[in-house]
PDB file of C-alpha atoms in Angstrom:
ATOM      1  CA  UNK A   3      61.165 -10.312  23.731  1.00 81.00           C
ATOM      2  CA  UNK A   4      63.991  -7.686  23.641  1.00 84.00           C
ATOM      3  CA  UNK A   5      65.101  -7.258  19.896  1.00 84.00           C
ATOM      4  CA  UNK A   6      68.378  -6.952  19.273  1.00 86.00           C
ATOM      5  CA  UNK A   7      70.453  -3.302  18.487  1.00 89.00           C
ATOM      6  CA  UNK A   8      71.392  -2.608  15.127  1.00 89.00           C
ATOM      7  CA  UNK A   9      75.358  -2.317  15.027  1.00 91.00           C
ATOM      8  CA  UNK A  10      74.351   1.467  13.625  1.00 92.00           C
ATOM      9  CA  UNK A  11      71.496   3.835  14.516  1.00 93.00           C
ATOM     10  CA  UNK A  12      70.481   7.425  13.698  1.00 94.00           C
ATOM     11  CA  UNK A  13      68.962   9.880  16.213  1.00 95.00           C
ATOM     12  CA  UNK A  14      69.055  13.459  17.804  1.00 97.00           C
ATOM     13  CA  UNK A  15      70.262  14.613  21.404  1.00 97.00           C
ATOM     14  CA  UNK A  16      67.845  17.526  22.457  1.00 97.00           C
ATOM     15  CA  UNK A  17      69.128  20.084  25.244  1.00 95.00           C
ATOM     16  CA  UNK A  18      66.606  20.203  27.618  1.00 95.00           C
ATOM     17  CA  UNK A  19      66.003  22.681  30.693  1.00 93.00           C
ATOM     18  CA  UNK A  20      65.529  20.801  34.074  1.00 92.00           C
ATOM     19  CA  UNK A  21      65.309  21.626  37.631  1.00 91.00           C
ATOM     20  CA  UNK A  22      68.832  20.273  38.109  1.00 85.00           C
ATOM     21  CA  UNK A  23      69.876  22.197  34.880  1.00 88.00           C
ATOM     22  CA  UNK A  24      70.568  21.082  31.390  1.00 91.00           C
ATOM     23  CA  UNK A  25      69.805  17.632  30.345  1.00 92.00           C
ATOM     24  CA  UNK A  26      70.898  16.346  27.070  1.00 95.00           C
ATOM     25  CA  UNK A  27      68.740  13.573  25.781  1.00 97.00           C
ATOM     26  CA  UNK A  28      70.032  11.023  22.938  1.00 97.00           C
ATOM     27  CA  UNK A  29      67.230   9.364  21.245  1.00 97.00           C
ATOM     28  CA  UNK A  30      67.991   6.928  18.537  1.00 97.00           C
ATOM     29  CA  UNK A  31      65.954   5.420  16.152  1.00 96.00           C
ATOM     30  CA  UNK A  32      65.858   1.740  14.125  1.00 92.00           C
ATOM     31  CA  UNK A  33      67.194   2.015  10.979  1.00 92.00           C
ATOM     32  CA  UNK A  34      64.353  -0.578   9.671  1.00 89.00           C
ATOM     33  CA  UNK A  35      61.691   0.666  10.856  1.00 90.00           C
ATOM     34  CA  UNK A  36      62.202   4.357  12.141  1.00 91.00           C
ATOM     35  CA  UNK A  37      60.130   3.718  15.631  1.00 92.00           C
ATOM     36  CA  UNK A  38      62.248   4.955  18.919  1.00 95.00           C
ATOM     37  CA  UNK A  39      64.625   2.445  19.915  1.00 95.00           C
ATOM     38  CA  UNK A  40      67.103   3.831  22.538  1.00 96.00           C
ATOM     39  CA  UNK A  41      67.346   6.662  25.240  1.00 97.00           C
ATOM     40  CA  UNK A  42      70.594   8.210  26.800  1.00 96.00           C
ATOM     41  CA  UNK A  43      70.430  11.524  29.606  1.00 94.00           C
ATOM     42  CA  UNK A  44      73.501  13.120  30.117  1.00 92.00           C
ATOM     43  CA  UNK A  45      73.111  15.985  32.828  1.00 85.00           C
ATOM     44  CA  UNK A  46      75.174  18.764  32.475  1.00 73.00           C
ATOM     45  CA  UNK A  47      76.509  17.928  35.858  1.00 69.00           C
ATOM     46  CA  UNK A  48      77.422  14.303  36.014  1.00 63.00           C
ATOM     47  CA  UNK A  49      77.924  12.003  39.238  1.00 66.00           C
ATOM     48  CA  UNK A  50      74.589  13.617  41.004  1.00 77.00           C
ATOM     49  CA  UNK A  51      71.925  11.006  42.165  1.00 80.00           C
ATOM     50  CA  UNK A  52      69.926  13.057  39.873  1.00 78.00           C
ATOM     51  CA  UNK A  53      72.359  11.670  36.938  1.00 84.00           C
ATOM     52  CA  UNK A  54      72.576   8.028  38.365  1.00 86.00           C
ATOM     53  CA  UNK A  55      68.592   7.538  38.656  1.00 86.00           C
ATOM     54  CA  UNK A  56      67.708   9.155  35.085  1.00 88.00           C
ATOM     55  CA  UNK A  57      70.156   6.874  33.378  1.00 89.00           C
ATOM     56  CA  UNK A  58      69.166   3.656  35.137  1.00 93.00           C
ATOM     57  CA  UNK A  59      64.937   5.164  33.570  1.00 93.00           C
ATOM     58  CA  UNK A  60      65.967   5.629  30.132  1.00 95.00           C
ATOM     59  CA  UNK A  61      68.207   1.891  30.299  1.00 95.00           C
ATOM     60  CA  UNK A  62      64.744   0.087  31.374  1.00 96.00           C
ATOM     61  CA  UNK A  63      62.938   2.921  28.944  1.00 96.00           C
ATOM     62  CA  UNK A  64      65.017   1.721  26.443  1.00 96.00           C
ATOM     63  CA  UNK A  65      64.766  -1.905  27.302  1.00 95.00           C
ATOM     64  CA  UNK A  66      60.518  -1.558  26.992  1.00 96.00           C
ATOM     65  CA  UNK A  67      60.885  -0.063  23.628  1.00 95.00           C
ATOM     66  CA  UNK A  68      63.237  -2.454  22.266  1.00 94.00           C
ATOM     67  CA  UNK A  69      60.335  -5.013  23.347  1.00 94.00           C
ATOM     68  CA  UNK A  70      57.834  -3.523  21.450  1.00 93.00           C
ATOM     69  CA  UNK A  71      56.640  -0.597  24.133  1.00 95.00           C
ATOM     70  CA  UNK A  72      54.487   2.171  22.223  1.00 95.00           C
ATOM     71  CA  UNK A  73      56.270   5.469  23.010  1.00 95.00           C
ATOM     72  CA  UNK A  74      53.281   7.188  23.968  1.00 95.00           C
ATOM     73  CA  UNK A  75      53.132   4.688  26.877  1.00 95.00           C
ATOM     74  CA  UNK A  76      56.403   5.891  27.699  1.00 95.00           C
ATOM     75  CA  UNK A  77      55.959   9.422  27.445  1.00 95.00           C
ATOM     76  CA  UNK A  78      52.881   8.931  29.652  1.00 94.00           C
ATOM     77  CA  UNK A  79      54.797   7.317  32.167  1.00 94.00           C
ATOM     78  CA  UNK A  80      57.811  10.090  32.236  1.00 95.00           C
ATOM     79  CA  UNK A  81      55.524  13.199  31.870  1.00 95.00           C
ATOM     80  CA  UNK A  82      53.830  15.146  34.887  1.00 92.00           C
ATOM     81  CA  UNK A  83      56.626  13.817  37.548  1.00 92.00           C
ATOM     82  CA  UNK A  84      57.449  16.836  39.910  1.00 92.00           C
ATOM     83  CA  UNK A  85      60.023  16.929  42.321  1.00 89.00           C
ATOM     84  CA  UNK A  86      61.309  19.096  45.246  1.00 90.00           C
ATOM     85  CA  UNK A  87      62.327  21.729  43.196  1.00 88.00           C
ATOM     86  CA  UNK A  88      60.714  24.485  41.783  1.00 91.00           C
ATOM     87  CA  UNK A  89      60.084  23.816  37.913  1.00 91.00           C
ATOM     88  CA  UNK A  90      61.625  25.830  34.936  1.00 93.00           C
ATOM     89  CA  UNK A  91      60.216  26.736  31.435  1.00 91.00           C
ATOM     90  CA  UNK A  92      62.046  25.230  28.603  1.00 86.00           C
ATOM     91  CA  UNK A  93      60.403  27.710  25.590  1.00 84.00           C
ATOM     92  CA  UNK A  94      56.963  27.532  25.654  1.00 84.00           C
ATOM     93  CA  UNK A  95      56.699  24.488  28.373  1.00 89.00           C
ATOM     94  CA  UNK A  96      57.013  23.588  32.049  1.00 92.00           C
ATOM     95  CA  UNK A  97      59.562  21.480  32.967  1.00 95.00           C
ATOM     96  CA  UNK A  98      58.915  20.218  36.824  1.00 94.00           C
ATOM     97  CA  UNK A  99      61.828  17.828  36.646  1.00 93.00           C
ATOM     98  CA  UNK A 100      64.462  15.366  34.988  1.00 91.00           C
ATOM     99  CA  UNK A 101      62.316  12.409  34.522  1.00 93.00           C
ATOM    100  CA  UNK A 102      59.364  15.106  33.198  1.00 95.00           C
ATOM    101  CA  UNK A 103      61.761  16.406  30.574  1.00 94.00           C
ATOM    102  CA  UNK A 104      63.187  13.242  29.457  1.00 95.00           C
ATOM    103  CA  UNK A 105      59.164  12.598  28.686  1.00 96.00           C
ATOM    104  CA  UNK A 106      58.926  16.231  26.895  1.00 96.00           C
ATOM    105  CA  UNK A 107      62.329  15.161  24.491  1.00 96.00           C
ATOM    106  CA  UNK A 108      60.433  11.478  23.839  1.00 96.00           C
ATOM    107  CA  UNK A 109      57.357  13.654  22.721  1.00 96.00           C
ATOM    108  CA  UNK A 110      58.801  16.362  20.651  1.00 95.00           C
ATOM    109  CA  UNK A 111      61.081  13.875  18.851  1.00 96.00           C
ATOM    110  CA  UNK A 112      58.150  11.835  18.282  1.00 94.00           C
ATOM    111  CA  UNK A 113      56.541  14.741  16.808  1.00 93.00           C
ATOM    112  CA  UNK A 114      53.727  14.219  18.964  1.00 92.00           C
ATOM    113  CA  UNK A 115      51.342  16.883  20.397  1.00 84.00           C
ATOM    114  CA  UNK A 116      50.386  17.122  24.261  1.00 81.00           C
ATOM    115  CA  UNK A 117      47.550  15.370  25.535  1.00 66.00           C
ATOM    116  CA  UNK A 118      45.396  17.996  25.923  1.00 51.00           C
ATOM    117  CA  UNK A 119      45.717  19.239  22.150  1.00 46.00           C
ATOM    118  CA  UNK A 120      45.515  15.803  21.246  1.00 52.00           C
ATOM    119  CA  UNK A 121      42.374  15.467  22.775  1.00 50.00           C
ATOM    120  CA  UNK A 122      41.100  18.679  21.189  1.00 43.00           C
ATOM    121  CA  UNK A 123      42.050  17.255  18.060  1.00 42.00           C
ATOM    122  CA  UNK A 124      40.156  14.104  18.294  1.00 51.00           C
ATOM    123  CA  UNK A 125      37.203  16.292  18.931  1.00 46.00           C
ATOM    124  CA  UNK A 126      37.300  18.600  16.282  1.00 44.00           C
ATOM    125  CA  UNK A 127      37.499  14.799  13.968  1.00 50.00           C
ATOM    126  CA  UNK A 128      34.693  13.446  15.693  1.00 56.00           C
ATOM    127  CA  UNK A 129      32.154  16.979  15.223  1.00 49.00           C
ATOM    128  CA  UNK A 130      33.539  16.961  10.846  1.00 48.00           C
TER     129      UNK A 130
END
């Protein structure tokens, strides 16, 4: 069941390099319990298709964490997406489109590590 929004929330907006450009990403947080509650894109271009389809994703994102989605599961389901467009670095990652850097914001302001260093980390606690 969808929980309802607190009247007041606290978050961050990363900027985010895309294939269509800058993204801006508003992720807020619950107040009660500090896991991910909502997520706004705003390109830096609005009206594209491009625009229209990444905020209907982060509505129904926003929807699955409000009803007690884990926000890995939705980083792993906005991460890896390529589209027609050749992708971009974004510092020290590679962006291969909107819906994959909407993923990358989710991660980084989860504070989370990718996959694969995850997985290197788990190892390294399994061999101590």
């Amino acid at each position: 069941m969808k929980r309802n929004r607190p009247k007041a929330v606290k978050g961050e907006t990363l900027e985010m390099s895309s294939p269509c450009g800058k993204i801006y990403v508003t992720m807020n947080d619950n107040p009660d319990s500090g896991d991910l509650l909502e997520i706004f894109v705003r390109f830096g271009k609005s009206g594209t298709c491009g625009s229209l389809v990444a905020n209907a994703l982060t509505i129904i994102t926003s929807y699955g964490l409000r009803s007690g989605m884990d926000v890995t599961d939705a980083i792993k389901g906005l991460i890896g997406h390529g589209c027609h467009r050749a992708p971009v670095r974004d510092e020290d990652d590679n962006i291969t489109s909107c819906v994959d850097a909407i993923g990358k914001a989710i991660r980084i302001h989860a504070g989370l590590v990718p996959e694969e260093e995850e997985q290197d980390i788990d190892h390294l606690e399994e061999v101590s």
